Short mmCIF file of C-alpha atoms and ligand atoms in Angstrom, two decimals:
data_model
loop_
_atom_site.label_atom_id
_atom_site.label_comp_id
_atom_site.label_asym_id
_atom_site.label_seq_id
_atom_site.Cartn_x
_atom_site.Cartn_y
_atom_site.Cartn_z
CA MET A 1 172.02 -60.06 246.86
CA PRO A 2 169.55 -60.81 249.62
CA GLY A 3 166.07 -61.89 248.40
CA ILE A 4 164.01 -62.56 251.35
CA VAL A 5 160.59 -64.33 250.91
CA LEU A 6 158.10 -63.90 253.54
CA ILE A 7 154.90 -66.20 253.50
CA GLY A 8 151.98 -67.22 255.74
CA ALA A 9 152.48 -70.71 257.13
CA GLN A 10 148.95 -71.39 258.02
CA TRP A 11 145.47 -70.21 256.59
CA GLY A 12 146.44 -66.55 256.55
CA ASP A 13 146.12 -63.53 258.93
CA GLU A 14 149.27 -64.67 260.44
CA GLY A 15 150.75 -61.17 260.95
CA LYS A 16 152.52 -60.90 257.67
CA GLY A 17 151.86 -57.16 257.50
CA LYS A 18 153.59 -56.62 261.03
CA ALA A 19 156.58 -59.06 260.05
CA THR A 20 156.82 -57.18 256.68
CA ASP A 21 156.99 -53.71 258.34
CA LEU A 22 159.61 -54.99 261.10
CA ILE A 23 162.07 -56.14 258.29
CA GLY A 24 161.08 -53.38 256.15
CA THR A 25 162.99 -50.73 257.80
CA LYS A 26 166.17 -52.65 256.44
CA VAL A 27 165.24 -53.48 252.93
CA ASP A 28 165.27 -51.44 249.70
CA TYR A 29 162.39 -52.94 247.81
CA VAL A 30 159.19 -54.77 249.05
CA ALA A 31 157.35 -56.67 246.39
CA ARG A 32 153.85 -58.30 246.23
CA PHE A 33 153.78 -61.54 244.05
CA ASN A 34 150.34 -63.13 244.45
CA GLY A 35 146.80 -62.39 245.16
CA GLY A 36 145.17 -59.13 245.19
CA ASN A 37 142.96 -57.09 247.60
CA ASN A 38 141.73 -60.25 249.04
CA ALA A 39 144.52 -59.82 251.42
CA GLY A 40 144.27 -57.67 254.64
CA HIS A 41 147.82 -56.77 256.20
CA SER A 42 147.80 -54.75 259.34
CA VAL A 43 150.62 -52.44 260.33
CA VAL A 44 150.34 -50.73 263.70
CA VAL A 45 152.86 -47.75 264.28
CA GLY A 46 152.32 -45.98 267.38
CA ASN A 47 148.70 -44.59 267.46
CA GLU A 48 148.30 -45.16 263.77
CA SER A 49 146.89 -48.37 262.29
CA TYR A 50 147.03 -49.10 258.63
CA ALA A 51 145.22 -51.92 256.64
CA LEU A 52 146.73 -52.77 253.58
CA HIS A 53 144.91 -54.83 250.86
CA LEU A 54 146.81 -54.23 247.40
CA LEU A 55 149.68 -52.37 248.22
CA PRO A 56 152.83 -53.83 249.96
CA SER A 57 152.84 -53.30 253.64
CA GLY A 58 156.32 -52.03 253.16
CA ILE A 59 154.90 -48.86 251.69
CA ILE A 60 154.80 -47.46 255.24
CA ASN A 61 158.47 -47.27 255.32
CA PRO A 62 159.19 -44.06 253.32
CA HIS A 63 162.82 -45.09 252.10
CA LEU A 64 161.87 -48.36 250.14
CA THR A 65 160.30 -48.89 246.79
CA PRO A 66 157.20 -50.77 246.90
CA VAL A 67 156.38 -53.20 243.92
CA ILE A 68 153.26 -55.01 242.73
CA GLY A 69 154.57 -57.84 240.62
CA ASN A 70 153.38 -59.76 237.60
CA GLY A 71 151.56 -62.45 239.81
CA VAL A 72 149.22 -60.01 241.45
CA VAL A 73 145.73 -59.48 240.22
CA VAL A 74 145.27 -55.58 240.38
CA ASP A 75 141.74 -53.92 241.02
CA PRO A 76 142.66 -50.29 239.80
CA GLU A 77 139.80 -48.55 241.52
CA VAL A 78 140.70 -50.49 244.67
CA LEU A 79 144.41 -49.44 244.10
CA PHE A 80 143.41 -45.77 243.73
CA GLN A 81 141.22 -45.83 246.83
CA GLU A 82 144.12 -47.45 248.79
CA ILE A 83 146.62 -44.69 247.44
CA ASP A 84 144.34 -41.75 248.18
CA GLY A 85 143.59 -43.08 251.68
CA LEU A 86 147.40 -43.43 252.45
CA GLU A 87 148.24 -40.14 250.88
CA ALA A 88 145.74 -38.29 252.87
CA ARG A 89 147.62 -39.82 255.98
CA GLY A 90 150.92 -38.35 254.81
CA ILE A 91 152.24 -41.63 253.14
CA ASP A 92 153.80 -40.97 249.63
CA CYS A 93 152.95 -43.35 247.17
CA SER A 94 154.53 -42.05 243.94
CA HIS A 95 157.30 -44.48 243.88
CA LEU A 96 154.91 -47.27 243.55
CA LYS A 97 155.99 -49.45 240.76
CA VAL A 98 153.23 -51.80 239.12
CA SER A 99 154.25 -54.64 236.70
CA GLU A 100 152.80 -54.19 233.08
CA ALA A 101 152.25 -58.12 233.15
CA ALA A 102 150.14 -58.34 236.08
CA HIS A 103 146.57 -58.95 235.35
CA ILE A 104 143.55 -56.56 235.99
CA ILE A 105 140.53 -57.52 238.13
CA ALA A 106 137.71 -55.81 236.03
CA PRO A 107 134.18 -55.00 237.31
CA TYR A 108 132.88 -58.26 235.72
CA HIS A 109 135.23 -60.31 237.65
CA ARG A 110 133.76 -59.16 240.95
CA THR A 111 130.25 -59.79 239.86
CA LEU A 112 131.24 -63.26 238.69
CA ASP A 113 132.77 -63.92 241.92
CA LYS A 114 129.60 -63.19 243.81
CA VAL A 115 127.31 -65.11 241.33
CA THR A 116 129.24 -68.03 241.20
CA GLU A 117 129.42 -68.29 245.10
CA ARG A 118 125.82 -67.94 245.15
CA PHE A 119 125.21 -70.60 242.69
CA LEU A 120 127.51 -73.12 244.50
CA GLY A 121 125.30 -72.89 247.59
CA LYS A 122 126.58 -75.41 250.01
CA HIS A 123 129.56 -76.01 247.93
CA LYS A 124 130.64 -72.37 248.20
CA ILE A 125 134.43 -71.57 249.04
CA GLY A 126 133.50 -68.55 251.08
CA THR A 127 135.57 -66.20 248.93
CA THR A 128 136.16 -62.59 249.77
CA GLY A 129 133.97 -61.64 246.80
CA ARG A 130 136.74 -59.36 245.40
CA GLY A 131 136.84 -61.01 241.90
CA ILE A 132 140.13 -62.79 242.59
CA GLY A 133 139.32 -66.47 241.37
CA PRO A 134 137.48 -65.02 238.25
CA ALA A 135 140.39 -62.81 237.31
CA TYR A 136 142.87 -65.73 237.81
CA ALA A 137 140.47 -67.99 235.91
CA ASP A 138 140.78 -65.63 232.79
CA LYS A 139 144.51 -65.61 233.17
CA ILE A 140 144.82 -69.32 232.80
CA ASN A 141 142.14 -69.37 230.25
CA ARG A 142 144.17 -66.91 228.25
CA VAL A 143 141.59 -64.22 228.24
CA GLY A 144 142.75 -62.04 230.85
CA ILE A 145 143.32 -58.21 230.63
CA ARG A 146 147.09 -57.13 231.64
CA VAL A 147 148.12 -53.80 232.75
CA HIS A 148 149.68 -53.03 229.47
CA ASP A 149 146.45 -53.87 227.64
CA LEU A 150 144.89 -50.65 229.24
CA PHE A 151 147.13 -48.50 227.03
CA ASN A 152 145.74 -49.43 223.59
CA ALA A 153 142.12 -48.76 222.91
CA LYS A 154 141.71 -50.96 219.90
CA HIS A 155 143.59 -53.96 221.36
CA LEU A 156 141.61 -53.57 224.81
CA HIS A 157 138.26 -53.51 223.10
CA ASP A 158 139.25 -56.71 221.31
CA LYS A 159 140.52 -58.35 224.56
CA VAL A 160 137.27 -57.29 226.65
CA GLU A 161 135.17 -58.55 223.63
CA ALA A 162 136.68 -62.01 223.81
CA SER A 163 136.52 -62.19 227.61
CA LEU A 164 132.97 -61.17 227.65
CA HIS A 165 131.75 -63.31 224.96
CA GLN A 166 131.42 -66.44 226.83
CA LYS A 167 130.75 -64.73 230.26
CA ASN A 168 127.80 -62.94 228.85
CA GLN A 169 126.21 -66.24 227.64
CA MET A 170 126.75 -67.66 231.27
CA LEU A 171 125.27 -64.43 233.03
CA VAL A 172 122.40 -64.32 230.85
CA LYS A 173 121.52 -67.99 230.34
CA LEU A 174 122.74 -69.66 233.58
CA TYR A 175 122.67 -66.85 236.23
CA ASN A 176 119.73 -64.88 234.79
CA ARG A 177 121.50 -61.64 234.95
CA ARG A 178 122.08 -58.67 232.28
CA PRO A 179 124.91 -58.97 229.88
CA ILE A 180 127.82 -56.68 230.42
CA ASP A 181 128.37 -54.00 227.73
CA VAL A 182 131.83 -54.36 225.92
CA ASP A 183 132.03 -50.65 224.88
CA GLN A 184 131.33 -49.30 228.24
CA THR A 185 133.61 -51.77 230.05
CA THR A 186 136.39 -50.78 227.51
CA ASP A 187 135.99 -47.05 228.39
CA GLU A 188 135.84 -47.52 232.04
CA LEU A 189 139.11 -49.54 231.85
CA LEU A 190 140.76 -47.01 229.57
CA LYS A 191 139.95 -44.19 232.00
CA LEU A 192 141.50 -46.34 234.87
CA GLY A 193 144.80 -47.05 232.67
CA GLU A 194 145.38 -43.20 232.23
CA ARG A 195 145.64 -42.87 236.07
CA LEU A 196 147.63 -45.97 236.41
CA LYS A 197 150.21 -45.15 233.69
CA PRO A 198 152.80 -43.35 235.77
CA TYR A 199 153.23 -46.25 238.23
CA VAL A 200 153.65 -49.10 235.49
CA ALA A 201 157.25 -50.53 234.86
CA ASN A 202 159.07 -53.39 233.88
CA THR A 203 159.37 -54.45 237.66
CA GLY A 204 161.11 -57.94 236.87
CA LEU A 205 164.07 -55.85 235.37
CA ILE A 206 163.96 -53.53 238.14
CA LEU A 207 163.99 -56.23 240.95
CA ASN A 208 166.71 -58.27 239.07
CA LYS A 209 169.01 -55.24 238.68
CA ALA A 210 168.36 -54.39 242.42
CA LEU A 211 169.38 -57.68 243.33
CA ASP A 212 172.52 -57.64 241.16
CA GLU A 213 173.63 -54.44 242.74
CA GLY A 214 173.41 -56.01 246.11
CA LYS A 215 170.19 -54.39 247.31
CA THR A 216 167.73 -56.28 249.55
CA VAL A 217 164.44 -57.12 248.05
CA LEU A 218 161.58 -58.62 250.58
CA PHE A 219 159.04 -60.53 248.58
CA GLU A 220 155.84 -60.09 250.57
CA GLY A 221 153.42 -63.05 250.45
CA ALA A 222 149.55 -62.69 250.92
CA GLN A 223 147.36 -65.65 251.81
CA ALA A 224 149.15 -68.66 252.99
CA THR A 225 150.56 -72.05 252.40
CA MET A 226 147.18 -73.78 253.16
CA LEU A 227 145.29 -71.57 250.84
CA ASP A 228 147.76 -72.42 247.82
CA VAL A 229 145.91 -73.65 244.79
CA ASP A 230 148.37 -76.32 244.47
CA HIS A 231 149.54 -77.12 248.10
CA GLY A 232 146.51 -75.96 250.27
CA THR A 233 143.19 -77.59 251.21
CA TYR A 234 141.83 -77.58 247.57
CA PRO A 235 139.20 -76.64 246.44
CA PHE A 236 138.94 -74.48 249.58
CA VAL A 237 141.88 -72.29 248.62
CA THR A 238 142.54 -69.16 246.74
CA SER A 239 143.35 -68.96 243.17
CA SER A 240 147.10 -68.01 243.34
CA ASN A 241 150.35 -69.65 244.67
CA PRO A 242 151.00 -67.90 248.14
CA THR A 243 153.95 -70.42 248.70
CA ALA A 244 157.54 -69.56 248.37
CA GLY A 245 157.72 -70.75 244.66
CA GLY A 246 155.01 -68.10 243.80
CA ALA A 247 157.69 -65.28 244.64
CA CYS A 248 159.69 -66.30 241.73
CA THR A 249 156.76 -66.74 239.12
CA GLY A 250 155.01 -63.86 240.58
CA THR A 251 158.05 -61.31 240.16
CA GLY A 252 160.16 -62.77 237.46
CA VAL A 253 163.12 -63.31 239.71
CA GLY A 254 164.99 -66.63 239.60
CA PRO A 255 165.12 -69.15 242.58
CA THR A 256 168.84 -68.81 242.78
CA LYS A 257 168.33 -65.15 244.05
CA ILE A 258 166.21 -66.26 247.12
CA THR A 259 168.47 -66.35 250.16
CA ARG A 260 165.83 -66.64 252.90
CA VAL A 261 162.44 -67.96 253.35
CA ILE A 262 160.60 -66.80 256.44
CA GLY A 263 157.29 -68.45 257.44
CA VAL A 264 154.79 -66.23 259.60
CA SER A 265 152.83 -68.39 261.98
CA LYS A 266 150.52 -67.66 264.96
CA ALA A 267 150.94 -69.33 268.21
CA TYR A 268 147.44 -70.78 267.65
CA ALA A 269 145.57 -71.37 264.37
CA THR A 270 142.69 -69.39 262.56
CA ARG A 271 141.04 -69.65 259.34
CA VAL A 272 138.37 -67.69 257.39
CA GLY A 273 135.93 -69.06 254.86
CA GLU A 274 134.99 -72.61 254.42
CA GLY A 275 137.13 -75.49 254.30
CA PRO A 276 138.50 -78.23 256.76
CA PHE A 277 140.54 -77.11 259.87
CA PRO A 278 141.27 -80.17 262.18
CA THR A 279 142.29 -78.30 265.42
CA GLU A 280 139.10 -75.85 265.11
CA LEU A 281 137.17 -75.37 268.41
CA PHE A 282 133.52 -75.01 268.63
CA ASP A 283 133.46 -74.46 272.27
CA GLU A 284 134.11 -71.57 274.61
CA SER A 285 137.91 -71.99 273.99
CA GLY A 286 137.39 -71.02 270.50
CA GLU A 287 135.40 -67.85 271.44
CA TRP A 288 137.93 -67.06 274.09
CA LEU A 289 140.80 -67.12 271.36
CA ARG A 290 138.69 -64.99 269.02
CA GLN A 291 138.16 -62.33 271.62
CA GLN A 292 141.66 -62.43 273.03
CA GLY A 293 143.17 -62.23 269.56
CA HIS A 294 140.51 -60.01 268.01
CA GLU A 295 140.07 -62.55 265.43
CA PHE A 296 137.85 -60.76 262.88
CA GLY A 297 138.87 -60.25 259.28
CA VAL A 298 140.67 -57.02 258.11
CA THR A 299 139.07 -57.44 254.60
CA THR A 300 135.61 -58.64 255.11
CA GLY A 301 135.25 -58.23 258.97
CA ARG A 302 134.19 -62.01 259.26
CA PRO A 303 134.73 -63.73 262.52
CA ARG A 304 137.86 -66.06 262.00
CA ARG A 305 137.36 -69.82 263.05
CA CYS A 306 139.82 -70.34 265.80
CA GLY A 307 141.86 -73.54 266.72
CA TRP A 308 144.98 -74.69 268.54
CA PHE A 309 148.47 -74.82 267.06
CA ASP A 310 148.61 -77.57 264.44
CA ALA A 311 152.20 -78.73 264.18
CA VAL A 312 151.42 -80.89 261.06
CA VAL A 313 150.45 -77.81 259.06
CA ASN A 314 153.59 -76.15 260.27
CA ARG A 315 155.86 -79.02 259.33
CA TYR A 316 154.25 -79.15 256.03
CA ALA A 317 154.68 -75.25 255.60
CA SER A 318 158.51 -75.88 256.39
CA GLN A 319 158.64 -78.47 253.73
CA VAL A 320 156.66 -76.94 251.03
CA ASN A 321 158.34 -73.55 251.35
CA GLY A 322 161.82 -74.71 252.31
CA LEU A 323 161.35 -72.40 255.40
CA THR A 324 164.81 -71.08 257.11
CA ASP A 325 162.99 -69.03 259.80
CA ILE A 326 159.75 -68.61 261.64
CA VAL A 327 158.30 -65.44 263.00
CA LEU A 328 155.93 -66.64 265.71
CA THR A 329 153.14 -64.05 266.24
CA LYS A 330 150.51 -63.45 268.65
CA LEU A 331 152.07 -65.57 271.63
CA ASP A 332 150.78 -62.88 274.06
CA VAL A 333 147.04 -63.99 273.31
CA LEU A 334 147.45 -67.29 275.04
CA THR A 335 148.53 -65.67 278.31
CA GLY A 336 146.16 -66.72 280.94
CA LEU A 337 145.50 -70.45 279.70
CA LYS A 338 146.26 -73.00 282.40
CA GLU A 339 147.17 -75.51 279.61
CA ILE A 340 147.68 -75.19 276.03
CA PRO A 341 147.10 -78.21 273.64
CA ILE A 342 149.24 -78.54 270.67
CA CYS A 343 148.19 -80.76 267.88
CA VAL A 344 151.21 -83.25 266.93
CA ALA A 345 149.53 -85.44 264.57
CA TYR A 346 146.40 -86.50 263.10
CA ASP A 347 144.22 -89.68 263.55
CA VAL A 348 142.49 -90.70 260.33
CA ASP A 349 140.23 -93.50 260.55
CA GLY A 350 142.36 -95.12 263.58
CA GLU A 351 145.77 -94.40 261.78
CA ARG A 352 148.25 -91.93 262.92
CA HIS A 353 149.68 -89.46 260.48
CA ASP A 354 152.61 -87.40 261.30
CA ASP A 355 152.52 -85.65 257.85
CA MET A 356 150.17 -83.82 255.94
CA PRO A 357 147.62 -86.48 254.20
CA THR A 358 147.63 -85.67 250.48
CA ASP A 359 143.86 -86.74 249.99
CA GLN A 360 141.81 -84.17 250.95
CA ALA A 361 139.10 -86.66 252.07
CA ALA A 362 141.45 -87.81 254.74
CA PHE A 363 142.45 -84.34 255.79
CA ALA A 364 138.82 -83.59 256.18
CA ALA A 365 138.42 -86.59 258.35
CA ALA A 366 141.68 -85.85 260.39
CA LYS A 367 141.09 -85.70 264.07
CA PRO A 368 143.91 -83.99 265.94
CA ILE A 369 146.15 -85.98 268.45
CA TYR A 370 146.98 -83.40 271.19
CA GLU A 371 149.91 -83.02 273.65
CA THR A 372 149.38 -80.61 276.47
CA MET A 373 151.81 -77.91 277.69
CA PRO A 374 151.50 -75.77 280.83
CA GLY A 375 150.42 -72.12 280.29
CA TRP A 376 151.49 -68.91 282.05
CA ASP A 377 149.79 -65.98 283.64
CA GLU A 378 152.23 -63.20 283.50
CA ASP A 379 151.95 -60.40 281.03
CA ILE A 380 154.63 -60.96 278.23
CA SER A 381 154.18 -57.73 276.18
CA ASP A 382 157.29 -56.14 277.75
CA CYS A 383 159.38 -58.91 277.35
CA HIS A 384 162.14 -58.07 274.88
CA THR A 385 164.59 -61.00 275.09
CA PHE A 386 163.59 -64.79 274.99
CA GLU A 387 164.89 -65.37 278.54
CA GLU A 388 162.60 -62.76 279.98
CA LEU A 389 159.56 -64.91 278.93
CA PRO A 390 158.05 -67.03 281.77
CA ALA A 391 159.74 -70.50 282.02
CA THR A 392 156.53 -72.33 280.67
CA CYS A 393 156.31 -69.98 277.74
CA GLN A 394 159.71 -70.57 276.70
CA ASP A 395 159.03 -74.31 276.78
CA TYR A 396 155.94 -73.96 274.67
CA VAL A 397 158.01 -71.91 271.93
CA LYS A 398 160.89 -74.54 272.10
CA ARG A 399 158.34 -77.43 271.62
CA LEU A 400 156.57 -75.46 268.62
CA GLU A 401 160.13 -75.09 267.16
CA GLU A 402 160.90 -78.68 267.44
CA LEU A 403 157.52 -79.75 266.07
CA SER A 404 157.84 -77.34 263.14
CA ASN A 405 161.19 -78.53 261.84
CA CYS A 406 162.19 -74.89 261.78
CA ARG A 407 163.88 -72.26 264.08
CA ILE A 408 161.72 -69.56 265.51
CA SER A 409 163.72 -66.43 264.81
CA ALA A 410 161.24 -63.76 266.00
CA ILE A 411 158.34 -63.77 268.67
CA GLY A 412 155.31 -61.38 268.57
CA THR A 413 154.23 -60.27 271.88
CA GLY A 414 151.70 -57.61 270.84
CA PRO A 415 150.36 -55.79 267.72
CA GLN A 416 152.91 -52.84 267.92
CA ARG A 417 156.17 -52.58 265.93
CA ASP A 418 158.16 -53.04 269.31
CA HIS A 419 156.20 -55.82 270.56
CA ILE A 420 158.85 -58.29 269.26
CA ILE A 421 161.63 -60.54 270.58
CA SER A 422 164.38 -61.05 268.24
CA VAL A 423 166.10 -64.42 268.52
CA HIS A 424 168.06 -64.62 265.45
CA SER A 425 168.44 -61.71 262.76
CA LEU A 426 166.14 -62.12 259.87
CA ILE A 427 168.43 -59.82 257.62
CA ASP A 428 172.14 -60.66 256.97
P1 GDP B 501 148.30 -60.59 257.88
O1 GDP B 501 147.00 -60.91 256.82
O2 GDP B 501 149.20 -61.89 257.96
O3 GDP B 501 149.12 -59.51 257.45
O4 GDP B 501 147.50 -60.56 259.39
P2 GDP B 501 146.33 -59.66 259.67
O5 GDP B 501 146.92 -58.22 259.61
O6 GDP B 501 145.17 -59.87 258.89
O7 GDP B 501 146.07 -60.09 261.09
C1 GDP B 501 147.01 -60.09 262.10
C2 GDP B 501 146.32 -59.35 263.24
O8 GDP B 501 147.19 -59.59 264.47
C3 GDP B 501 146.71 -57.87 263.01
O9 GDP B 501 145.35 -57.33 263.72
C4 GDP B 501 147.90 -57.43 263.73
O10 GDP B 501 148.05 -56.20 264.20
C5 GDP B 501 147.98 -58.36 264.85
N1 GDP B 501 149.20 -58.65 265.45
C6 GDP B 501 150.29 -59.09 264.67
N2 GDP B 501 151.29 -59.78 265.46
C7 GDP B 501 150.62 -59.64 266.67
C8 GDP B 501 151.17 -60.13 267.95
O11 GDP B 501 152.27 -60.52 268.20
N3 GDP B 501 150.38 -60.19 269.08
C9 GDP B 501 149.03 -59.56 268.73
N4 GDP B 501 148.38 -59.51 269.89
N5 GDP B 501 148.66 -59.00 267.82
C10 GDP B 501 149.34 -59.12 266.62
P1 IMO B 502 145.86 -62.24 254.08
O1 IMO B 502 147.04 -62.03 253.09
C1 IMO B 502 142.84 -65.22 255.30
C2 IMO B 502 140.29 -67.11 251.85
C3 IMO B 502 138.78 -66.53 251.88
C4 IMO B 502 138.31 -67.95 251.30
C5 IMO B 502 139.53 -68.33 250.10
C6 IMO B 502 139.24 -68.04 248.79
O2 IMO B 502 145.34 -61.32 254.82
O3 IMO B 502 146.30 -63.44 254.99
P2 IMO B 502 139.35 -65.57 247.62
O4 IMO B 502 138.53 -64.36 247.69
O5 IMO B 502 140.95 -65.50 247.72
O6 IMO B 502 138.99 -66.35 246.36
O7 IMO B 502 139.03 -66.62 248.67
O8 IMO B 502 140.79 -67.90 250.69
N1 IMO B 502 141.33 -65.99 251.91
C7 IMO B 502 142.04 -65.42 252.84
N2 IMO B 502 142.00 -65.76 254.38
N3 IMO B 502 143.45 -64.41 254.88
C8 IMO B 502 143.70 -63.83 253.70
O9 IMO B 502 144.57 -62.98 253.25
C9 IMO B 502 142.82 -64.32 252.78
N4 IMO B 502 142.64 -64.21 251.26
C10 IMO B 502 141.82 -64.88 250.94
O10 IMO B 502 138.41 -66.58 253.11
O11 IMO B 502 138.33 -68.90 252.13
MG1 MG B 503 144.94 -60.58 256.85
#
């Protein structure tokens, strides 16, 4: 009954797509449980490179069943574009299962995301503009549209009317925009529902049955621990729970079925969008990391903010998610540095913090306390065992492991599938 949760340990873009693909060759189901097409997960197989936004990265492996769980917000137009794009490249998506309880991102959610960000001005979050926040806000406000609502015209019209009633007042009176038409929106959603229908299923039941039959399910997180609406750097977060607990609420599988929690972490740190980032580098080292690591967003193309590895964040990720293993990615990017700083604790107004401050004002004021490790010059992309890594590189990994309170079970040495060092099996 292995239920394996895989999540981002930092601020996203850690390489969850690659890690999912790696384990995906040995699992039966891959389920997304949170977020929507704000995610951008890259998988590189030979000369082919895939950017997955809403579909689970596991879909690249033909033998497994991809699932979109109830905790995901689904933009049907984006889903069909992604399916069409993959099928044109020979990837079969017909076995995709979409939860009937997942919430829909309607066109008005995208509009609201953009106008709200503009209205917030200097207080903006730096969202991906995909309608994620407004769709989750409707879910919590109990005026959301769920997948199964798309199959009943009368029922859907009532729901769209309820949802747009207040929004239209806001759009017209506050944002100076035109109101959104209820009939037209309902018709558009009904059409999208027709195409979505063959994929729709009781995914909670499917996943629970699979686990009971001894099948392996991988729960693929999007976003990351520090972007979690409860545990991240609120308000500079996404609107879902990307932490391990979200895998249960976002799929309808109980916590007793989870046997492993894998955190994916870069060997340094990046962040996209606004919000505090203690180890951020504003000098040429930051630019060097951005260029070496190709740190530009898969979804929005924005340059990612870059900084040194933050062990306070990783210890916190181990705690919040109950990590059993870490997949450390992009170690190769650090090749060529003479010395590599690691943030081991924070200084907040003259006081040392080894643990994550809960007060966001304290976190925003945190200054990194660094220790420095020697670097290495050797190309590590052909190393396939830990022992083949240069001695200083081994020491760096061992120190990150010690500081993160969790064992490092795999190490990424390049973007390709086989650019990986396996230290402990991730499936057993
Ligand atoms: P995700 O959102 O967590 O799936 O990560 P992204 O796909 O947004 O960003 C990770 C980027 O790093 C992608 O371009 C990957 O192909 C690449 N990548 C993943 N692992 C490694 C690695 O070990 N080394 C290098 N150089 N690149 C990697
Ligand atoms: P993956 O799965 C990195 C960030 C946005 C913004 C904040 C809120 O590829 O790691 P949203 O559109 O979700 O309301 O934006 O969250 N963000 C991500 N940053 N990786 C992601 O996904 C992200 N998804 C959202 O930049 O700061
Ligand atoms: Mg990404």
